[in-house]
Amino acid sequence: MKVLFITKPFIIEPLGIMYLSAAAKAAGHKTDLARISDDLNKKIDEFKPDIVAYSLMTGDQDLYLDLNNSLRRTHQFLSVFGGPHPTFFPELINEDGVDIVCRGEGEQAFVELLNKQEKSEDIVQLENFTIKINGRINQNGMRPLANLDSLPFPDREIVNQFPEIRNEPIKHL
């Protein structure tokens, strides 16, 4: 599966996205990152993602919903919304263009979603997700928290394409 993460321009590393990307790559999937200020239509045309994923804070939801709906007018992809806002407000699933909401920690759940999608298996019962299929909404339970030692290190490669991160005077481990 190919996943395109979309985020607002950043001044610090988007750590949540970096962890999700690392987990997805460790499971054999391809990931890329774009900022909303980038030419997203070109990025989608070139990368051809199966899933476009957004990580949002409260206050950003309208921006990302509008962006998602705009992109879906000309591109086909599954949209996944995660992060703090969808975790606390899973009713975001009721908005047009939102296919899946990830609640809580997403590293294991997101990889399970990618693996099942890749094999065309049923995703309706996946834990940590609220899923809308054919207008029907299914909110599933939460999985136990992962052992943090089992998670891969954040994917720094995904952010090093951006000079504001790559050229930071402070380097990260």
Coordinates of N, CA and C in Angstrom, one line a residue:
M1 N 0.9 -1.2 0.0 CA 0.0 0.0 0.0 C 0.9 1.2 0.0
K2 N 0.4 2.3 -0.6 CA 1.0 3.6 -0.6 C 0.2 4.6 0.2
V3 N 0.9 5.2 1.2 CA 0.3 6.2 2.1 C 0.9 7.5 1.9
L4 N 0.1 8.5 1.7 CA 0.6 9.9 1.6 C 0.0 10.6 2.9
F5 N 0.9 11.1 3.7 CA 0.6 11.8 4.9 C 0.6 13.3 4.5
I6 N -0.5 14.0 4.9 CA -0.5 15.5 4.6 C -0.6 16.2 5.9
T7 N 0.2 17.3 6.0 CA 0.3 18.0 7.2 C 0.4 19.5 6.9
K8 N 0.2 20.3 7.9 CA 0.4 21.8 7.8 C 2.0 22.0 7.8
P9 N 2.4 23.1 7.2 CA 3.9 23.4 7.3 C 4.3 23.3 8.8
F10 N 5.5 22.8 9.0 CA 5.9 22.5 10.4 C 7.3 23.2 10.7
I11 N 7.4 23.5 12.0 CA 8.7 24.1 12.4 C 9.4 23.0 13.3
I12 N 8.7 22.0 13.7 CA 9.2 20.9 14.5 C 8.8 19.6 13.8
E13 N 9.5 18.6 14.0 CA 9.2 17.3 13.3 C 7.8 16.8 13.7
P14 N 7.0 16.4 12.7 CA 5.7 15.8 13.0 C 5.9 14.4 13.5
L15 N 6.2 14.2 14.8 CA 6.6 13.0 15.4 C 5.6 11.8 15.2
G16 N 4.3 12.2 15.4 CA 3.3 11.1 15.2 C 3.3 10.5 13.8
I17 N 3.4 11.4 12.8 CA 3.5 10.9 11.4 C 4.8 10.1 11.2
M18 N 5.8 10.6 11.8 CA 7.1 9.8 11.7 C 7.0 8.4 12.3
Y19 N 6.4 8.3 13.4 CA 6.2 6.9 14.0 C 5.3 6.1 13.1
L20 N 4.2 6.7 12.6 CA 3.3 5.9 11.7 C 4.0 5.5 10.4
S21 N 4.8 6.4 9.9 CA 5.5 6.1 8.7 C 6.5 4.9 8.9
A22 N 7.2 5.0 10.0 CA 8.2 4.0 10.4 C 7.5 2.6 10.5
A23 N 6.4 2.6 11.2 CA 5.7 1.3 11.4 C 5.2 0.8 10.0
A24 N 4.6 1.7 9.2 CA 4.1 1.2 7.9 C 5.3 0.7 7.0
K25 N 6.4 1.4 7.0 CA 7.6 0.9 6.2 C 8.1 -0.4 6.7
A26 N 8.1 -0.6 8.0 CA 8.6 -1.8 8.6 C 7.7 -3.0 8.2
A27 N 6.5 -2.7 7.8 CA 5.5 -3.7 7.4 C 5.5 -3.9 5.9
G28 N 6.4 -3.1 5.2 CA 6.5 -3.3 3.7 C 5.7 -2.3 2.9
H29 N 5.2 -1.3 3.5 CA 4.4 -0.3 2.8 C 5.2 0.9 2.4
K30 N 4.8 1.7 1.5 CA 5.5 2.9 1.0 C 4.8 4.1 1.6
T31 N 5.6 5.1 2.0 CA 5.0 6.3 2.6 C 5.7 7.5 2.0
D32 N 4.9 8.6 2.0 CA 5.5 9.9 1.7 C 4.7 11.0 2.5
L33 N 5.3 12.2 2.5 CA 4.8 13.3 3.3 C 4.7 14.5 2.4
A34 N 3.6 15.2 2.5 CA 3.4 16.5 1.8 C 2.8 17.5 2.8
R35 N 3.2 18.8 2.5 CA 2.6 19.9 3.3 C 1.4 20.5 2.5
I36 N 0.5 21.0 3.2 CA -0.7 21.6 2.5 C -0.3 22.7 1.6
S37 N 0.9 23.3 1.8 CA 1.4 24.4 1.0 C 2.1 23.8 -0.3
D38 N 2.3 22.5 -0.4 CA 2.8 21.9 -1.6 C 1.8 21.8 -2.7
D39 N 2.2 21.5 -3.9 CA 1.3 21.2 -5.0 C 0.8 19.7 -4.8
L40 N -0.3 19.6 -4.1 CA -0.8 18.3 -3.7 C -1.4 17.5 -4.8
N41 N -2.0 18.2 -5.8 CA -2.5 17.4 -7.0 C -1.3 16.8 -7.7
K42 N -0.2 17.5 -7.9 CA 1.0 16.9 -8.5 C 1.5 15.8 -7.7
K43 N 1.6 16.0 -6.4 CA 2.2 14.9 -5.5 C 1.3 13.6 -5.6
I44 N 0.0 13.8 -5.6 CA -0.9 12.6 -5.7 C -0.8 12.0 -7.0
D45 N -0.7 12.8 -8.1 CA -0.5 12.2 -9.4 C 0.8 11.4 -9.6
E46 N 1.8 11.9 -8.9 CA 3.1 11.2 -9.0 C 3.2 10.0 -8.1
F47 N 2.8 10.1 -6.9 CA 2.9 9.1 -5.9 C 1.8 8.0 -6.0
K48 N 0.7 8.4 -6.4 CA -0.5 7.5 -6.5 C -0.8 6.8 -5.2
P49 N -1.1 7.5 -4.2 CA -1.4 6.8 -2.9 C -2.7 6.1 -2.9
D50 N -2.8 5.0 -2.2 CA -4.0 4.3 -1.9 C -4.8 4.9 -0.8
I51 N -4.0 5.5 0.2 CA -4.5 6.1 1.4 C -3.9 7.5 1.5
V52 N -4.7 8.5 1.8 CA -4.2 9.8 2.2 C -4.6 10.0 3.7
A53 N -3.6 10.2 4.5 CA -3.8 10.3 6.0 C -3.5 11.7 6.5
Y54 N -4.3 12.1 7.4 CA -4.2 13.4 8.0 C -4.1 13.3 9.5
S55 N -3.2 14.0 10.2 CA -3.1 14.0 11.6 C -3.4 15.4 12.1
L56 N -4.5 15.6 12.8 CA -5.0 16.9 13.1 C -5.3 17.2 14.6
M57 N -5.0 18.4 14.9 CA -5.3 19.0 16.2 C -6.7 19.6 16.1
T58 N -7.3 19.8 17.3 CA -8.6 20.6 17.3 C -8.3 22.0 16.8
G59 N -9.2 22.5 16.0 CA -9.0 23.8 15.4 C -8.6 23.7 13.9
D60 N -8.0 22.5 13.5 CA -7.5 22.3 12.2 C -8.5 21.5 11.3
Q61 N -9.5 21.0 12.0 CA -10.4 20.0 11.3 C -11.1 20.6 10.0
D62 N -11.5 21.8 10.1 CA -12.2 22.4 8.9 C -11.2 22.5 7.7
L63 N -10.0 22.9 8.0 CA -9.0 23.1 7.0 C -8.7 21.7 6.3
Y64 N -8.5 20.7 7.1 CA -8.2 19.4 6.5 C -9.5 18.8 5.8
L65 N -10.7 19.0 6.4 CA -11.9 18.5 5.7 C -12.0 19.1 4.3
D66 N -11.9 20.5 4.3 CA -12.0 21.2 3.0 C -10.9 20.7 2.0
L67 N -9.7 20.5 2.5 CA -8.6 20.1 1.6 C -8.9 18.7 1.1
N68 N -9.3 17.8 2.0 CA -9.6 16.4 1.6 C -10.7 16.4 0.5
N69 N -11.8 17.1 0.8 CA -12.9 17.1 -0.2 C -12.4 17.7 -1.5
S70 N -11.6 18.7 -1.5 CA -11.1 19.3 -2.8 C -10.2 18.2 -3.5
L71 N -9.4 17.5 -2.8 CA -8.5 16.5 -3.5 C -9.4 15.4 -4.0
R72 N -10.4 15.0 -3.3 CA -11.2 13.9 -3.7 C -12.1 14.2 -5.0
R73 N -12.2 15.4 -5.3 CA -12.9 15.8 -6.6 C -12.2 15.3 -7.8
T74 N -10.9 15.2 -7.7 CA -10.1 14.7 -8.9 C -9.2 13.5 -8.6
H75 N -9.2 13.0 -7.4 CA -8.4 11.8 -7.1 C -9.2 10.8 -6.3
Q76 N -8.9 9.5 -6.5 CA -9.5 8.5 -5.7 C -8.6 7.9 -4.7
F77 N -9.0 7.9 -3.4 CA -8.2 7.4 -2.3 C -9.0 7.2 -1.1
L78 N -8.6 6.4 -0.2 CA -9.2 6.2 1.1 C -8.6 7.2 2.0
S79 N -9.5 8.0 2.7 CA -9.0 9.0 3.6 C -9.1 8.5 5.1
V80 N -8.0 8.7 5.8 CA -7.9 8.4 7.2 C -7.5 9.6 8.0
F81 N -8.3 9.9 9.0 CA -8.1 11.0 9.9 C -7.7 10.5 11.3
G82 N -6.6 11.0 11.8 CA -6.1 10.6 13.1 C -5.5 11.8 13.8
G83 N -5.0 11.5 15.0 CA -4.4 12.6 15.8 C -5.4 12.9 17.0
P84 N -5.0 13.9 17.7 CA -5.8 14.3 18.9 C -7.2 14.6 18.7
H85 N -7.5 15.4 17.6 CA -8.9 15.8 17.4 C -9.8 14.6 17.1
P86 N -9.5 13.7 16.2 CA -10.4 12.6 15.9 C -10.4 11.6 17.1
T87 N -9.4 11.5 17.9 CA -9.4 10.7 19.1 C -10.5 11.1 20.0
F88 N -10.6 12.4 20.2 CA -11.6 12.9 21.2 C -13.0 13.2 20.6
F89 N -13.0 13.3 19.2 CA -14.2 13.7 18.5 C -14.4 12.7 17.3
P90 N -14.6 11.4 17.6 CA -14.7 10.5 16.5 C -15.9 10.7 15.6
E91 N -16.8 11.6 16.0 CA -18.0 11.9 15.2 C -17.5 12.7 13.9
L92 N -16.3 13.0 13.8 CA -15.7 13.5 12.6 C -16.0 12.6 11.4
I93 N -16.3 11.3 11.7 CA -16.6 10.3 10.6 C -17.9 10.7 9.9
N94 N -18.7 11.5 10.5 CA -20.0 12.0 9.9 C -19.8 13.0 8.8
E95 N -18.6 13.6 8.7 CA -18.3 14.6 7.7 C -18.1 14.0 6.3
D96 N -18.5 14.7 5.3 CA -18.4 14.2 3.9 C -16.9 14.0 3.6
G97 N -16.6 12.9 3.0 CA -15.2 12.6 2.5 C -14.4 11.9 3.5
V98 N -14.8 11.7 4.8 CA -14.1 11.0 5.8 C -14.5 9.5 5.8
D99 N -13.5 8.7 5.4 CA -13.7 7.2 5.4 C -13.5 6.6 6.7
I100 N -12.4 6.9 7.3 CA -11.9 6.3 8.5 C -11.3 7.3 9.5
V101 N -11.7 7.1 10.8 CA -11.1 7.9 11.9 C -10.3 6.9 12.8
C102 N -9.1 7.2 13.0 CA -8.2 6.4 13.9 C -8.2 7.1 15.3
R103 N -8.6 6.3 16.3 CA -8.6 6.9 17.7 C -7.4 6.3 18.5
G104 N -6.8 7.1 19.3 CA -5.8 6.6 20.2 C -4.5 6.4 19.4
E105 N -3.6 5.6 20.0 CA -2.3 5.3 19.3 C -2.5 4.5 18.1
G106 N -1.9 4.9 17.0 CA -2.2 4.4 15.7 C -1.1 3.4 15.1
E107 N 0.0 3.3 15.7 CA 1.1 2.6 15.0 C 0.7 1.1 14.7
Q108 N 0.2 0.4 15.6 CA -0.2 -1.0 15.3 C -1.5 -1.0 14.5
A109 N -2.5 -0.2 14.9 CA -3.8 -0.2 14.2 C -3.6 0.2 12.8
F110 N -2.8 1.2 12.5 CA -2.7 1.7 11.1 C -2.0 0.6 10.2
V111 N -1.0 -0.1 10.8 CA -0.4 -1.2 10.0 C -1.4 -2.3 9.7
E112 N -2.2 -2.6 10.7 CA -3.2 -3.6 10.5 C -4.2 -3.2 9.4
L113 N -4.6 -2.0 9.4 CA -5.5 -1.4 8.4 C -4.8 -1.6 7.0
L114 N -3.6 -1.1 6.9 CA -2.8 -1.2 5.6 C -2.7 -2.7 5.1
N115 N -2.4 -3.6 6.0 CA -2.2 -5.0 5.7 C -3.6 -5.6 5.2
K116 N -4.6 -5.3 5.9 CA -5.9 -5.8 5.5 C -6.4 -5.2 4.2
Q117 N -6.2 -3.9 4.0 CA -6.6 -3.2 2.7 C -5.8 -3.8 1.6
E118 N -4.5 -4.1 1.8 CA -3.7 -4.6 0.7 C -4.2 -6.0 0.3
K119 N -4.7 -6.8 1.2 CA -5.2 -8.1 0.9 C -6.7 -8.1 0.6
S120 N -7.3 -6.9 0.5 CA -8.8 -6.8 0.3 C -9.6 -7.5 1.3
E121 N -9.1 -7.6 2.6 CA -9.8 -8.2 3.7 C -10.7 -7.2 4.4
D122 N -11.7 -7.7 5.1 CA -12.6 -6.9 5.8 C -11.9 -6.0 6.9
I123 N -12.3 -4.7 6.9 CA -11.7 -3.8 7.9 C -12.7 -3.3 8.9
V124 N -13.9 -3.7 8.7 CA -15.0 -3.1 9.5 C -14.8 -3.2 11.0
Q125 N -14.2 -4.3 11.5 CA -14.1 -4.6 12.9 C -12.7 -4.2 13.5
L126 N -11.9 -3.5 12.8 CA -10.5 -3.1 13.3 C -10.6 -2.2 14.6
E127 N -9.9 -2.6 15.6 CA -9.8 -1.8 16.8 C -9.1 -0.5 16.6
N128 N -9.5 0.5 17.3 CA -9.1 1.9 17.3 C -9.6 2.7 16.1
F129 N -10.5 2.1 15.4 CA -11.1 2.8 14.2 C -12.6 3.0 14.3
T130 N -13.0 4.1 13.7 CA -14.4 4.3 13.4 C -14.4 4.4 11.9
I131 N -15.2 3.5 11.3 CA -15.1 3.3 9.8 C -16.5 3.5 9.2
K132 N -16.5 4.2 8.1 CA -17.7 4.4 7.3 C -17.6 3.7 6.0
I133 N -18.5 2.7 5.7 CA -18.5 2.0 4.5 C -19.9 2.0 4.0
N134 N -20.1 2.6 2.7 CA -21.4 2.7 2.1 C -22.4 3.4 3.0
G135 N -21.9 4.4 3.7 CA -22.8 5.3 4.6 C -23.0 4.7 6.0
R136 N -22.6 3.4 6.2 CA -22.8 2.8 7.5 C -21.6 3.0 8.3
I137 N -21.8 3.4 9.6 CA -20.7 3.7 10.5 C -20.5 2.6 11.5
N138 N -19.3 2.2 11.7 CA -19.0 1.2 12.8 C -17.9 1.7 13.6
Q139 N -18.2 2.0 14.9 CA -17.2 2.4 15.9 C -16.7 1.2 16.7
N140 N -15.4 0.9 16.6 CA -14.9 -0.3 17.2 C -14.2 0.1 18.6
G141 N -13.9 -0.9 19.4 CA -13.3 -0.8 20.6 C -11.8 -0.4 20.5
M142 N -11.2 -0.1 21.6 CA -9.8 0.3 21.6 C -8.9 -0.9 22.0
R143 N -7.8 -1.0 21.3 CA -6.8 -2.1 21.6 C -5.9 -1.6 22.8
P144 N -5.3 -2.6 23.5 CA -4.4 -2.2 24.6 C -3.2 -1.4 24.0
L145 N -2.6 -0.6 24.8 CA -1.5 0.2 24.4 C -0.3 -0.7 24.0
A146 N 0.4 -0.3 23.0 CA 1.6 -1.1 22.6 C 2.7 -1.0 23.5
N147 N 3.6 -2.0 23.6 CA 4.8 -1.9 24.3 C 5.7 -0.9 23.5
L148 N 6.0 0.2 24.1 CA 6.8 1.3 23.4 C 8.1 0.7 22.8
D149 N 8.7 -0.2 23.5 CA 10.0 -0.8 23.1 C 9.8 -1.6 21.8
S150 N 8.6 -1.9 21.4 CA 8.4 -2.7 20.2 C 8.2 -1.8 19.0
L151 N 8.1 -0.5 19.2 CA 7.9 0.4 18.0 C 9.2 0.7 17.4
P152 N 9.2 0.9 16.0 CA 10.4 1.3 15.4 C 10.7 2.7 15.7
F153 N 12.0 3.1 15.5 CA 12.3 4.5 15.7 C 11.6 5.4 14.6
P154 N 11.3 6.6 14.9 CA 10.6 7.5 14.0 C 11.3 7.5 12.6
D155 N 10.6 7.6 11.5 CA 11.1 7.7 10.2 C 11.6 9.1 9.9
R156 N 12.9 9.4 10.0 CA 13.4 10.7 9.8 C 13.5 11.0 8.3
E157 N 13.7 9.9 7.5 CA 13.8 10.1 6.0 C 12.6 10.8 5.4
I158 N 11.4 10.6 6.0 CA 10.2 11.2 5.4 C 10.2 12.7 5.6
V159 N 10.9 13.2 6.6 CA 10.9 14.7 6.8 C 12.2 15.3 6.3
N160 N 13.2 14.5 6.0 CA 14.5 15.1 5.5 C 14.4 15.7 4.1
Q161 N 13.3 15.5 3.4 CA 13.1 16.1 2.1 C 12.8 17.6 2.2
F162 N 12.5 18.0 3.5 CA 12.2 19.4 3.7 C 13.3 20.2 4.3
P163 N 13.8 21.2 3.6 CA 15.0 21.9 4.1 C 14.9 22.5 5.5
E164 N 13.7 22.9 5.9 CA 13.5 23.5 7.3 C 13.8 22.5 8.4
I165 N 13.7 21.2 8.1 CA 14.0 20.1 9.0 C 15.4 19.6 8.8
R166 N 15.7 19.4 7.5 CA 17.0 18.8 7.2 C 18.2 19.7 7.6
N167 N 18.0 21.0 7.5 CA 19.0 22.0 7.8 C 19.0 22.6 9.2
E168 N 18.2 22.0 10.1 CA 18.1 22.5 11.5 C 19.5 22.4 12.1
P169 N 19.8 23.5 12.9 CA 21.1 23.4 13.5 C 21.2 22.4 14.6
I170 N 20.1 22.0 15.2 CA 20.0 21.0 16.2 C 19.6 19.6 15.5
K171 N 20.5 18.7 15.6 CA 20.2 17.4 15.0 C 19.5 16.5 16.1
H172 N 18.7 15.6 15.6 CA 18.0 14.7 16.5 C 18.5 13.2 16.3
L173 N 18.3 12.5 17.4 CA 18.7 11.1 17.3 C 17.8 10.2 16.5

